[in-house]
Amino acid sequence: QQSIEVKTVLSILATLFLLIPYCYIPGAFIVFIVKERISKSKHLQLVSGVNMTSYWAATYLWDLTLFFILTVAVMVVFLMYGAESAQVFVGDAETFFASMALTFGYGMSILPFAYLFARNFNNPSSAQIAVIGVIFITGFVAINAYFIMSTIDSTQDIADSLQPLFRMWPAYNVGEGFIQLATSFWEREILGSKKRPFDWDVTGRSLVLLYGLAPVYFLILLLLEYSEDGGSGGVVGRSLRYARGSYERMMLSWYGVR
């Protein structure tokens, strides 16, 4: 029992510190995105006839391919520690695939999430640092903040009210999934619980959020891109650009400019 408790505690600590290197992953992907934009390579492709949706879909699929290779490498590292040291993450086939699904789901949602932030920067290094900082706050800091506040009676209600907001962030979801995976391992081994790795209260909720938020972030990215590009998107693009400029037209009209 003591051995299992030690494994569980170490696994939770490993999960928390795992979120730190996970912050650096999307920072590596957005450097090329920013470089392509500031060098006008993206503009050249668009004026040459490349569809905006095709541009971002190709970028996203290529980055996902690289992230899948990275996911395999992460799982190999887990396996190198063996079933004894990494039993919580790769102890059996179901746990192994749950850990793998969490890692790849993190990539699916964090990439468009990082693309959104990268749009505001014209320097690749600044974009990389800013994205890493945002993901560090929304992952490592948010996870620790929630679990600390949830253990204090005076702040437990605040933690519960903030959790729906935290779950909109991919880094928080992957951290929560790994922590629940470690907790369910302890409950199965010590308390005889029937919880399985893919149950809703273990990794199920986190997986649904990770894979479900990916198209949402990607759609927001496309809407913002179409609202700024001067000649793309057809009727949808023109409508978005018209709506985006409505405030400026209203202010000009207010000051008597026609």
PDB file of C-alpha atoms in Angstrom, residues 3-4 32 35 40 62-63 72 76 80 86 104 135 140 150 161-162 166 170 181 213 254 256:
ATOM      1  CA  SER A   3       4.517   1.580  -2.443  1.00  0.00           C
ATOM      2  CA  ILE A   4       1.345   2.343  -4.411  1.00  0.00           C
ATOM      3  CA  PHE A  32       7.617  29.306 -38.759  1.00  0.00           C
ATOM      4  CA  LYS A  35       8.248  34.048 -40.153  1.00  0.00           C
ATOM      5  CA  LYS A  40       5.270  38.008 -47.034  1.00  0.00           C
ATOM      6  CA  TRP A  62       1.538  19.207 -41.230  1.00  0.00           C
ATOM      7  CA  ASP A  63       2.025  20.343 -37.641  1.00  0.00           C
ATOM      8  CA  VAL A  72       5.171   8.542 -30.116  1.00  0.00           C
ATOM      9  CA  VAL A  76       8.612   5.697 -25.831  1.00  0.00           C
ATOM     10  CA  MET A  80      11.717   3.289 -21.152  1.00  0.00           C
ATOM     11  CA  ALA A  86       5.735   4.672 -15.046  1.00  0.00           C
ATOM     12  CA  PHE A 104      -2.109  13.823 -28.976  1.00  0.00           C
ATOM     13  CA  ILE A 135       0.373  28.214 -21.984  1.00  0.00           C
ATOM     14  CA  PHE A 140       0.893  24.653 -14.854  1.00  0.00           C
ATOM     15  CA  SER A 150     -10.019  23.438  -3.797  1.00  0.00           C
ATOM     16  CA  SER A 161     -16.580  28.661 -10.180  1.00  0.00           C
ATOM     17  CA  LEU A 162     -13.271  29.104 -12.031  1.00  0.00           C
ATOM     18  CA  PHE A 166      -9.997  26.700 -16.837  1.00  0.00           C
ATOM     19  CA  PRO A 170      -5.995  22.844 -23.555  1.00  0.00           C
ATOM     20  CA  LEU A 181      -5.349   9.070 -14.334  1.00  0.00           C
ATOM     21  CA  LEU A 213     -12.037  22.401 -28.600  1.00  0.00           C
ATOM     22  CA  TRP A 254     -20.624  60.314 -35.463  1.00  0.00           C
ATOM     23  CA  GLY A 256     -19.649  63.906 -39.450  1.00  0.00           C
TER      24      GLY A 256
END
